[in-house]
Coordinates of C-alpha atoms in Angstrom, one line a residue:
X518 CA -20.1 79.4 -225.8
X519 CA -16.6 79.3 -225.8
X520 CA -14.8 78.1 -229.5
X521 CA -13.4 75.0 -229.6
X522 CA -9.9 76.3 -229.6
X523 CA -10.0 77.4 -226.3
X524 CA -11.1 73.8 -224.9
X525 CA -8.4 72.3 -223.0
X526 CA -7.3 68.9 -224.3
X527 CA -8.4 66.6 -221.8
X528 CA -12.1 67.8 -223.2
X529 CA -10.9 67.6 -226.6
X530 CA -10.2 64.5 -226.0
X531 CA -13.0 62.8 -224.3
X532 CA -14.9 64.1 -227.4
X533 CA -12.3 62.5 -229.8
X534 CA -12.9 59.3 -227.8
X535 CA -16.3 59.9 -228.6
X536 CA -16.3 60.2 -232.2
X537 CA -13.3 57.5 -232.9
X538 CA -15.2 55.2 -230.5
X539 CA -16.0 52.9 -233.4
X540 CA -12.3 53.0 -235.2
X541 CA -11.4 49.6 -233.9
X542 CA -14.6 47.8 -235.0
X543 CA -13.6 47.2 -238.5
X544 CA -11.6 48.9 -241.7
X545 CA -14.3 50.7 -242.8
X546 CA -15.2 52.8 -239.4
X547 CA -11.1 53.6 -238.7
X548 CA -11.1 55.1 -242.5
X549 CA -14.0 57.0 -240.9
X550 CA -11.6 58.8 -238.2
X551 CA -9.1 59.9 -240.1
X552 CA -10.6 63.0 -241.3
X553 CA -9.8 63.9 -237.7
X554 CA -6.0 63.4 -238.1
X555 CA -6.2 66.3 -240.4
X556 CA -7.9 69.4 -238.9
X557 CA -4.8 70.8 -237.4
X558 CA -1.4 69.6 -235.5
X559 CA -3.2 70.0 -232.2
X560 CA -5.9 67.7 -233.3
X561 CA -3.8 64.8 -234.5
X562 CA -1.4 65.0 -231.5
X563 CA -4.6 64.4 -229.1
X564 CA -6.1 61.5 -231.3
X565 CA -3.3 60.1 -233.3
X566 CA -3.1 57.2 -230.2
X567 CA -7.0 56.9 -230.3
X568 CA -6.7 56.0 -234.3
X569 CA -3.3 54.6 -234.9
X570 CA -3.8 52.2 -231.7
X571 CA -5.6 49.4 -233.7
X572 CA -4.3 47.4 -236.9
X573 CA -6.7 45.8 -239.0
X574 CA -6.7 43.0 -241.4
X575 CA -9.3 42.2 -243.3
X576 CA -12.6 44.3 -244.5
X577 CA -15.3 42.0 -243.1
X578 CA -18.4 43.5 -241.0
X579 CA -17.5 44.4 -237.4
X580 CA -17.3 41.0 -235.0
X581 CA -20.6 41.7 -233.3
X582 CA -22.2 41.5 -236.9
X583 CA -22.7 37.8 -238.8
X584 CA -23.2 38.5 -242.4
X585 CA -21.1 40.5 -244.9
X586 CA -22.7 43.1 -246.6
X587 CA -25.6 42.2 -249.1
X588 CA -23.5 43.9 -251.9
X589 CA -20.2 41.8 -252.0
X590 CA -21.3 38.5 -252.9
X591 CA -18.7 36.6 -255.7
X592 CA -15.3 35.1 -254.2
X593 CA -13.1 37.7 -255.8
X594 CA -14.7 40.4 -254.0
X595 CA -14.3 38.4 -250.7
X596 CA -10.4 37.9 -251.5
X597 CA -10.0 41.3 -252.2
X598 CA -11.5 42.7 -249.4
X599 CA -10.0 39.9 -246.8
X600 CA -6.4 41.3 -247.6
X601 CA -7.5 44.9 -247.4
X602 CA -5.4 46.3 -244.2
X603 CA -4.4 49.8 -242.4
X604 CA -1.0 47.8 -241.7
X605 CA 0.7 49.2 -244.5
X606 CA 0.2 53.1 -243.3
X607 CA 0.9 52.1 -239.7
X608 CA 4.0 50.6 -240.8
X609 CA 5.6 53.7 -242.9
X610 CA 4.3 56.4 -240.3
X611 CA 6.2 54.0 -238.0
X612 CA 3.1 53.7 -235.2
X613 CA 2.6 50.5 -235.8
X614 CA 4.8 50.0 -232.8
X615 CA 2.5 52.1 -230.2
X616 CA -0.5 49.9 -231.3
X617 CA -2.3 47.9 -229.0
X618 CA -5.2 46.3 -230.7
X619 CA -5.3 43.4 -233.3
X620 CA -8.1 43.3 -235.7
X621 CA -8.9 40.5 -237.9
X622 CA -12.0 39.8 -240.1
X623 CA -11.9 37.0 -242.3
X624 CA -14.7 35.3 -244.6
X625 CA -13.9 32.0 -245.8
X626 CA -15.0 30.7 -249.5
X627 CA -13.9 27.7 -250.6
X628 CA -10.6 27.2 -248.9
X629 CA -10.4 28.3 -244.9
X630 CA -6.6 27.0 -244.6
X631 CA -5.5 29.6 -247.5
X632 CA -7.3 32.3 -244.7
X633 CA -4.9 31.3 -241.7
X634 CA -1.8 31.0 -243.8
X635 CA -3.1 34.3 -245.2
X636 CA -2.8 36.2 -241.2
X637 CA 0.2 34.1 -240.4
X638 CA 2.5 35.3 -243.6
X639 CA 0.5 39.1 -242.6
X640 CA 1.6 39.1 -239.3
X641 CA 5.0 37.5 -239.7
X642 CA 6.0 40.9 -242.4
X643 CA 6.7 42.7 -238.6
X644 CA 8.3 41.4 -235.8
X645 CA 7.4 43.3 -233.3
X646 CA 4.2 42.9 -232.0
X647 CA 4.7 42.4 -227.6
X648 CA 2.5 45.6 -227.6
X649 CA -0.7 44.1 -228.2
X650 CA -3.2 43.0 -225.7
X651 CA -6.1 43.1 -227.6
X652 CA -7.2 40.5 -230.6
X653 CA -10.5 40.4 -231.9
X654 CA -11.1 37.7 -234.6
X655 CA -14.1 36.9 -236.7
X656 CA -14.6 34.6 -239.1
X657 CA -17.5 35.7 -241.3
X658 CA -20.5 34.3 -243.3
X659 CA -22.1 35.6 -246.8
X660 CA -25.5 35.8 -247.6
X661 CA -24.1 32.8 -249.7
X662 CA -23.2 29.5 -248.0
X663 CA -20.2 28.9 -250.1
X664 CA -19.0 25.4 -249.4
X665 CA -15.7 25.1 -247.6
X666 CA -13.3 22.1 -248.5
X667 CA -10.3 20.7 -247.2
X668 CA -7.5 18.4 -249.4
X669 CA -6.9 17.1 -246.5
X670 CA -9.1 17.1 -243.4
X671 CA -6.5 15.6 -240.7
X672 CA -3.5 17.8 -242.7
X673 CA -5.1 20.7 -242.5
X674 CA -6.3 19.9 -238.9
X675 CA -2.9 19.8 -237.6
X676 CA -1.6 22.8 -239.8
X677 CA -4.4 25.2 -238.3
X678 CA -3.4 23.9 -234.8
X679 CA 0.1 24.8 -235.8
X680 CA -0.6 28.3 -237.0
X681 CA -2.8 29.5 -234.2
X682 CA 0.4 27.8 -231.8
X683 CA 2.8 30.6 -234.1
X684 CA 0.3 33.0 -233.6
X685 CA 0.2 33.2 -229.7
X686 CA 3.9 32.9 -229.8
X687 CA 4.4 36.2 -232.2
X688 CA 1.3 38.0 -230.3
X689 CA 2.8 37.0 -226.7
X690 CA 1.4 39.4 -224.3
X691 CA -2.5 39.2 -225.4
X692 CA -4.8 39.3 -222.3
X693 CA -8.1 40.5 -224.3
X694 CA -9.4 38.1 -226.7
X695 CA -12.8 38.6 -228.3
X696 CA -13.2 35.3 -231.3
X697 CA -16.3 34.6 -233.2
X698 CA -17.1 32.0 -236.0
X699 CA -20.6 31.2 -237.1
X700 CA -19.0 28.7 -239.5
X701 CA -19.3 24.8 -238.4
X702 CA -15.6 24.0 -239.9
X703 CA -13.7 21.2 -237.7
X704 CA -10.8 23.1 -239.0
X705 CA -11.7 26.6 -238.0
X706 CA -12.9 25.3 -234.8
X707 CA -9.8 23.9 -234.2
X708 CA -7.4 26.9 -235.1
X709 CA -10.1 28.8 -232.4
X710 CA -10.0 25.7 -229.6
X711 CA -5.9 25.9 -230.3
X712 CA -5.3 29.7 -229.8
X713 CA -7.9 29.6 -226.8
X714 CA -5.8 27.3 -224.6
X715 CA -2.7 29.2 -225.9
X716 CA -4.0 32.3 -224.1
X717 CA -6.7 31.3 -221.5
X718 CA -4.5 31.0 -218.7
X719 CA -3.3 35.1 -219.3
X720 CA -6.4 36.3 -220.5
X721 CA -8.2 39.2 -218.2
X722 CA -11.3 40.0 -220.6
X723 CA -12.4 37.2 -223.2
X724 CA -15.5 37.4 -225.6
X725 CA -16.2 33.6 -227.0
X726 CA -18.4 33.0 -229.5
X727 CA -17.7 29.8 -231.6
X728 CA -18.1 25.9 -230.9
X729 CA -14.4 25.4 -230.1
X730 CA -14.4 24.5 -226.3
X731 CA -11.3 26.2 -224.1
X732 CA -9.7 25.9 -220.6
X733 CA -10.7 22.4 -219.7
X734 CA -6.9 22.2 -218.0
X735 CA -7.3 25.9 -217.0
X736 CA -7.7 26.3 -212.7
X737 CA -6.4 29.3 -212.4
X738 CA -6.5 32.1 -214.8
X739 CA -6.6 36.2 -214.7
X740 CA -9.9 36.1 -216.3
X741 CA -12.3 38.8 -214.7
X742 CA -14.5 39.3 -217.7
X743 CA -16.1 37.3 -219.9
X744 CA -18.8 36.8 -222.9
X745 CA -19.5 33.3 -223.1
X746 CA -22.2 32.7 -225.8
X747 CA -23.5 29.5 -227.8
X748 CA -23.2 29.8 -231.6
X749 CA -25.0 27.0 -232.4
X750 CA -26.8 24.3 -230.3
X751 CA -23.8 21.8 -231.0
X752 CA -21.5 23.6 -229.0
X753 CA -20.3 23.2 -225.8
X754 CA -19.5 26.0 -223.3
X755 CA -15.7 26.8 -222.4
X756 CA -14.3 25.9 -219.4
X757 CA -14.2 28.8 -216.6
X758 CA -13.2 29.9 -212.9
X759 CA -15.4 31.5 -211.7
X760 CA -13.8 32.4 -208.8
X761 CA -12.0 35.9 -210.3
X762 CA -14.4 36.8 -212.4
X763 CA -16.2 40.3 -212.1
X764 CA -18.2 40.7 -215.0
X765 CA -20.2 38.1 -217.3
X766 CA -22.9 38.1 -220.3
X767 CA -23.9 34.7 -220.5
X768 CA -25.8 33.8 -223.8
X769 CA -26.5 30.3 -223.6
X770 CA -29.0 27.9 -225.2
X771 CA -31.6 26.5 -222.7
X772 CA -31.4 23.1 -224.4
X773 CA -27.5 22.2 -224.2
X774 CA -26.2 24.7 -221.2
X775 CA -25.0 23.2 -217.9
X776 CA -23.8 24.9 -215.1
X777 CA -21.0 22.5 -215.4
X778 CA -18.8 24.2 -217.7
X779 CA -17.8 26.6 -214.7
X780 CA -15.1 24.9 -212.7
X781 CA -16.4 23.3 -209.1
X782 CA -15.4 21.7 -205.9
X783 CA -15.9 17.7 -206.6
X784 CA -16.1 17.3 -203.1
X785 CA -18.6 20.1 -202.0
X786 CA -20.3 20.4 -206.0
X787 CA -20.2 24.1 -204.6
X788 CA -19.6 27.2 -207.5
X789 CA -19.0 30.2 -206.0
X790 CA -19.1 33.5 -208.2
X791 CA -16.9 34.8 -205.4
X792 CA -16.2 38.6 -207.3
X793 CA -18.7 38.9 -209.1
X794 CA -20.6 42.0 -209.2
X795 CA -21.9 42.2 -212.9
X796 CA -24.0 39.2 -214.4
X797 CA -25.7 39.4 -217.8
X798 CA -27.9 36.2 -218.4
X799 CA -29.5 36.7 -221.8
X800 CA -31.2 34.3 -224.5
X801 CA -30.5 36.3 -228.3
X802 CA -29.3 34.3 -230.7
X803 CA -28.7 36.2 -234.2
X804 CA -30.2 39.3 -233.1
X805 CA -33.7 37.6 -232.1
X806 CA -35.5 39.1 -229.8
X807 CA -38.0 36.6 -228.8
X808 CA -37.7 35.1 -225.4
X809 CA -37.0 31.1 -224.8
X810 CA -40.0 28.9 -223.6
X811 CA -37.3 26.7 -222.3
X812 CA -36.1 27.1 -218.7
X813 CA -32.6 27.3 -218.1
X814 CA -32.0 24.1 -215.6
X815 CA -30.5 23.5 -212.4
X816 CA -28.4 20.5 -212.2
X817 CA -29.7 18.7 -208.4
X818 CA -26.3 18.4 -207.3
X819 CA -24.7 21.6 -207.9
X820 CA -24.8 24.7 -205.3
X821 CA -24.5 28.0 -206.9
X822 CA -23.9 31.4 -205.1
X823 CA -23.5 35.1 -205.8
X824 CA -22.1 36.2 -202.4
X825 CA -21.2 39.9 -204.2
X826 CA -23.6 40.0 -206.7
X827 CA -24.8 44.3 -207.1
X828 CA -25.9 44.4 -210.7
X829 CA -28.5 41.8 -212.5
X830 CA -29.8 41.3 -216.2
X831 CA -32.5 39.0 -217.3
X832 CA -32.9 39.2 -221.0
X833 CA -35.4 37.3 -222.7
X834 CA -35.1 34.7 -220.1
X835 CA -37.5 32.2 -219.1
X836 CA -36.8 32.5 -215.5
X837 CA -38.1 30.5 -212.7
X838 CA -38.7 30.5 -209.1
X839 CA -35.6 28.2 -209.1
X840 CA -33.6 30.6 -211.0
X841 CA -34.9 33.5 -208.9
X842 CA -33.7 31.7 -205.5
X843 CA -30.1 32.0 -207.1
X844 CA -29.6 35.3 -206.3
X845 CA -32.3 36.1 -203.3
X846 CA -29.4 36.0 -200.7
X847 CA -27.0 38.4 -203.5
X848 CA -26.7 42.1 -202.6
X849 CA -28.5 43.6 -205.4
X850 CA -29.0 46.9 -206.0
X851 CA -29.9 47.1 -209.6
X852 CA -32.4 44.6 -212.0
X853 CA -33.2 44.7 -215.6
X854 CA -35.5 42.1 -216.9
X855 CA -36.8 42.0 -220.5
X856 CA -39.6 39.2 -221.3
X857 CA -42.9 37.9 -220.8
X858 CA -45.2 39.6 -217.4
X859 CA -46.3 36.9 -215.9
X860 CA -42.7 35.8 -215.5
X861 CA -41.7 39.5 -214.2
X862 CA -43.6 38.1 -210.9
X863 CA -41.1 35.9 -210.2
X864 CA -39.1 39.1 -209.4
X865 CA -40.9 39.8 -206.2
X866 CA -39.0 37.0 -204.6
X867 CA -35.7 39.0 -204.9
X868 CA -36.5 41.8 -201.9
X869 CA -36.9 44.4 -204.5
X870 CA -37.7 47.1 -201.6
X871 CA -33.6 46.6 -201.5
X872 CA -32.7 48.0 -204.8
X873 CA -31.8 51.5 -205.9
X874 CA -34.0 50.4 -209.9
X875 CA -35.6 48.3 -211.0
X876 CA -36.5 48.2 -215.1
X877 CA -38.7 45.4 -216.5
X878 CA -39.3 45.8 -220.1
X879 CA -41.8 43.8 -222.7
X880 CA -40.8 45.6 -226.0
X881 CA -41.5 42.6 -227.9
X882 CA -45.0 42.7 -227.7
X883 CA -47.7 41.2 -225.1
X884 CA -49.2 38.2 -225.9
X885 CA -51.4 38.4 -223.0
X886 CA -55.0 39.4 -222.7
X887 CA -55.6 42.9 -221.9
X888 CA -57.0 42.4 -218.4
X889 CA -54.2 39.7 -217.6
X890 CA -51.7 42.5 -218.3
X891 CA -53.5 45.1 -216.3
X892 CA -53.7 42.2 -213.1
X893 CA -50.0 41.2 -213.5
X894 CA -49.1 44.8 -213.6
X895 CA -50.6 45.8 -211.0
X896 CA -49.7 43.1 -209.0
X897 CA -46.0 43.9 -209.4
X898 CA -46.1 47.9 -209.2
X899 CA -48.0 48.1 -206.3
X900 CA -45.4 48.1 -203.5
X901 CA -41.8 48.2 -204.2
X902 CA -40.2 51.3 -202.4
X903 CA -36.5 51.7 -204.5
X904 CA -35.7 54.8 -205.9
X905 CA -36.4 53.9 -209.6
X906 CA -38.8 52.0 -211.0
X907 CA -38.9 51.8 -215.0
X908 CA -41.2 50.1 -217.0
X909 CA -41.4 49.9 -220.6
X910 CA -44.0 48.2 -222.6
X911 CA -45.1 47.7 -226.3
X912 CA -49.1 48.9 -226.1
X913 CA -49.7 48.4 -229.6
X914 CA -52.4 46.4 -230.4
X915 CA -53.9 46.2 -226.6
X916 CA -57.0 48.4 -225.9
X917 CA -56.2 49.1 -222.1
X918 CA -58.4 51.1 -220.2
X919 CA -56.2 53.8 -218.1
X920 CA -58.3 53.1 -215.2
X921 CA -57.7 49.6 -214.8
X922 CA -54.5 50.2 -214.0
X923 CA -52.7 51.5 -210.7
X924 CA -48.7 51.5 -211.2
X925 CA -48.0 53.7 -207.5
X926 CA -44.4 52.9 -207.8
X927 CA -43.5 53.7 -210.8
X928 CA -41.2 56.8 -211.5
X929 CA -40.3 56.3 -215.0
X930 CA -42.8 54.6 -218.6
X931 CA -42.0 54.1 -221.3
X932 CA -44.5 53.5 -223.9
X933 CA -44.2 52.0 -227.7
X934 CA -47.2 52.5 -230.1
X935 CA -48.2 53.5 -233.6
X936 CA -49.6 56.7 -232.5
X937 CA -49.8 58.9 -230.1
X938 CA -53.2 58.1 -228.4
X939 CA -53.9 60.0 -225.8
X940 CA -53.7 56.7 -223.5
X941 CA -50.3 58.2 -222.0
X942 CA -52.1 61.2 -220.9
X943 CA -55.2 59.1 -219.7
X944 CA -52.3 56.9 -217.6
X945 CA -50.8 60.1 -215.8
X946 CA -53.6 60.3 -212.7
X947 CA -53.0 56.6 -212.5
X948 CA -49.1 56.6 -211.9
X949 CA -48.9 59.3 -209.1
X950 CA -44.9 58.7 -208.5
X951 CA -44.0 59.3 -212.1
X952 CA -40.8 61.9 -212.6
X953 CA -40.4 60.6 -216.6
X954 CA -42.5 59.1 -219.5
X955 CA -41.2 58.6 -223.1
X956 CA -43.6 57.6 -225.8
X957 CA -42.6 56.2 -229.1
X958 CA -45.1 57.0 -231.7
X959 CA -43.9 55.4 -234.7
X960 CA -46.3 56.1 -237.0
X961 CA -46.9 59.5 -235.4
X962 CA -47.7 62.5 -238.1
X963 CA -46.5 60.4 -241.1
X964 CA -50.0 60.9 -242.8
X965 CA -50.7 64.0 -241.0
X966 CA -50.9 67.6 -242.8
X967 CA -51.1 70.8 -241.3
X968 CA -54.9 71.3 -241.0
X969 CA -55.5 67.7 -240.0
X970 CA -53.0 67.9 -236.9
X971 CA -54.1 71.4 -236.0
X972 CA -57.5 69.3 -235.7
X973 CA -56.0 66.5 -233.8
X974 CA -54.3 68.3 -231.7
X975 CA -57.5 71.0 -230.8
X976 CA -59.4 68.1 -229.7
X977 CA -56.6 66.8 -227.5
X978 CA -56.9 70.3 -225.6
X979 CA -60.4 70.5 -225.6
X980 CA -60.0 67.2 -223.4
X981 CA -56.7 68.0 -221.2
X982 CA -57.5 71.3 -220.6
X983 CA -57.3 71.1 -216.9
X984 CA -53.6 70.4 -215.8
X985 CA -53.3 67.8 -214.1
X986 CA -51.4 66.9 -210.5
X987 CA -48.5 65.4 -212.0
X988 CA -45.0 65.5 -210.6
X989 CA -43.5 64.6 -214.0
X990 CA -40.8 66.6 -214.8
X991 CA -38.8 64.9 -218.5
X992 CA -40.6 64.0 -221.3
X993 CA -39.1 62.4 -224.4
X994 CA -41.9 62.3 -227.6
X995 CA -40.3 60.0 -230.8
X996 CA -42.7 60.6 -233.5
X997 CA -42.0 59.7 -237.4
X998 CA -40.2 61.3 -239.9
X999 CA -41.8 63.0 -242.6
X1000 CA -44.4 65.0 -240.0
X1001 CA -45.6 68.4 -240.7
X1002 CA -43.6 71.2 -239.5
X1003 CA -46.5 72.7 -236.5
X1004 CA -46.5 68.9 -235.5
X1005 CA -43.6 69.2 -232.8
X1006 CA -44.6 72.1 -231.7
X1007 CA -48.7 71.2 -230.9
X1008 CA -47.5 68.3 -229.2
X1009 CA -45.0 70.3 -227.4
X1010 CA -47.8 72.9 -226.1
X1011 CA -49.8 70.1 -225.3
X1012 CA -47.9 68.5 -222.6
X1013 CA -46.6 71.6 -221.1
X1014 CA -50.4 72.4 -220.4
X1015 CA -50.9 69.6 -219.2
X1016 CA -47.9 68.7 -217.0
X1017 CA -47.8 72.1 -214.8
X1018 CA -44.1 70.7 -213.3
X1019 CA -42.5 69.7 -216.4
X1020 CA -39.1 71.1 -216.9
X1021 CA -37.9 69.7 -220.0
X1022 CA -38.9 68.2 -223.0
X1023 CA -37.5 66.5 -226.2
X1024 CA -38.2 65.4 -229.6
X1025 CA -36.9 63.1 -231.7
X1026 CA -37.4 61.4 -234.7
X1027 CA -38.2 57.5 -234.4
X1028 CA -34.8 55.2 -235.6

């Protein structure tokens, strides 16, 4: 193995990239990088851009997180921690000016106006900021629901509008805006609606996340990527084209989302997702995952296409035939779906023979009766010819019999229990296709001891002691932590026995 010296420093740096990946999320990962910036002048000329490219302002969690943390609580510790910023050490190294990425995390106690004056008085101690395209901005919630007040609600309405207008004028050449607020605050919302329709018609990649509703007067924009997710089930959806766009998670509530909130032909009521190649269409809200009983609707009038469509995500979805139809006539070549079986059927409407994978996943846990889920399963791995076919699927708490099921198409499972079972083995002669299986064992070996896995493990053999025909060839074993030292190593033996073609083999430790 060569040392890392003699790496040249275009792999140097896709390993930096690596490690400062999470710099930009928030104060407390970029302190994290700088330890990297030290190790040598070689080191800090390949990663300096990587860590000095973001400024931050503010020490709240990371915009894809809600909540601060559970230990800062009292409105001092808020204040403190809202001014803390990397801005000052940017400024005297002088890279402030090679930065390219704005990030600001507020939390709001009593007073939300004091929090915009706050960035605008920050941001107005340097003039020159054309060199950023990137601003992420979060307003945070506590643990507490500290109750926000105005002196004046129509004031301070205007004033926000005002600042987030002086904003987009000193930060002139976004065209990535990422904005979240969990808080229902006219005034907030109306800061976010404000700097929205400042930017929306430069914006290339936007990632919307608060009841402020954008780019009602907005055509034509740049916009080819977009996050687009309801924060509460008040809010209405911004205003799109889809015409451009190329790539879009769509997080909507069943209840309140209408197609409508994508620009149409009056005349035709036609939407064409013309570019499109990406679509995301996904029902978490606050990191549930649970799917919706409600059906997302289509509105009579409306004709919606996918003409370019490749790539397809159903996330906790309740889909329907109706839904399904959308994108029977799209050239897909890859579905994910994650939700309930008997909806997973509906797939089979979509030409799946046509696709390089398929995944369908139900991690969440079957509510189905055993022999339901052995009939649905069957039923949809029984003829589908594209090159992968994954299928993962919480067991716990379902006694399947192994030969009740028949999965011929399926090249990789992945299972989720409390224990190993030997049901994964049992389901081996049953999925005659399979190249990969992972089982998650999370209670695996936690109460085990040495002598009592040594016994498990004997009778496992005694049983699989024939190998079997299988043309698995990557096996992936997640077991708990705290298991005795031989248990990695029985397991290991066992399925090498017992899988004559397997070629490699890893263990972890469950997360």
């Amino acid at each position: 193995m060569a040392a890392i010296d003699a790496l040249t420093g275009d792999i140097l740096q896709c390993i930096f990239r690596i490690v400062t990946a999470d710099a930009h999320k928030c104060l407390r990962y970029w302190k994290h990088a700088l330890p990297v910036l030290a190790i040598c002048r070689r080191w800090r000329e390949l990663t300096i851009h990587l860590v000095y490219s973001t400024v931050i302002i503010g020490d709240g969690p990371v915009i894809e997180s809600s909540y601060m943390p559970v230990d800062v609580c009292t409105s001092s510790d808020i204040g403190a921690r809202n001014q803390n910023t990397n801005m000052d050490l940017l400024l005297s190294t002088g890279y402030i000016k090679h930065s390219r990425e704005l990030v600001i995390t507020q939390t709001p106690t009593e007073y939300p106006i004091q929090l915009l004056v706050f960035i605008k008085h920050a941001l107005g101690n340097f003039c020159e900021w054309t060199g950023i395209r990137v601003l992420r901005l979060s307003f945070c919630t506590t643990i507490y629901n500290y109750e926000l007040h105005s002196e004046n609600d129509h004031e301070d309405n205007a004033r926000a509008a005002q600042i987030a207008q002086d904003i987009a004028e000193v930060l002139c050449n976004v065209d990535t805006l990422a904005i979240r607020t969990m808080l229902d605050n006219e005034m907030l919302i109306k800061f976010a609606e404000t700097l929205g329709r400042c930017y929306f018609g430069q914006l290339k990649d936007v990632w919307w996340m608060t009841p402020a509703c954008i780019g009602s007067d907005c055509t034509s924009t740049r916009l080819t990527t977009c996050l687009l997710r309801h924060a509460n089930n008040e809010q209405s959806m911004p205003l799109v084209c889809p015409q451009q766009l190329k790539s879009m998670r769509l997080v909507p509530y069943t209840n309140k989302f209408s197609w409508q909130c994508f620009h149409f032909d009056k005349q035709s009521n036609n939407i064409v997702f013309e570019d499109l190649t990406n679509l995301s269409l996904e029902s978490r809200h606050y990191g549930i995952r649970v799917p919706d009983d409600t059906p997302i609707l289509l509105e009579n009038e409306l004709n919606i296409s996918f003409p370019s469509l490749r790539h397809l995500s159903l996330i906790c979805v309740n889909i329907t035939p109706d839904i399904i139809q959308l994108f029977a006539a799209s050239p897909l070549t890859t579905v994910v779906f994650e939700g309930l079986l008997e909806n997973a059927l509906h797939l089979q409407a979509l030409n799946l023979n046509r696709l390089s994978m398929l995944k369908v996943s139900t991690w969440f846990g079957c509510t189905i009766s055993d022999e339901k889920f052995c009939t649905e399963s069957n039923a949809l791995f029984q003829s589908i010819e594209c090159a992968v076919v994954v299928f993962s699927v919480d067991i716990d708490d379902m006694a399947i019999n192994a030969t009740d099921v028949y999965w011929p198409c399926l090249t990789h499972l992945e299972l989720c229990s409390e224990y190993i079972e030997d049901l994964a083995l049992d389901l081996v002669p049953r999925v005659p296709n399979l190249v990969y299986l992972f089982v998650r064992a999370f209670k695996a070996g936690k109460d085990e001891t040495e002598q009592s896995a040594q016994e498990y493990f004997e009778c496992l053999r005694q049983k699989y002691s024939q190998p079997s025909q299988s043309n698995i060839t990557n096996v992936v074993l997640s077991f708990a932590t705290g298991r005795p030292k031989s248990f990695d190593d029985l397991a290991t033996d066992l399925f090498v026995h017992y899988l004559p073609k397997l070629r490699n083999i890893k263990l972890d430790n469950v997360v």
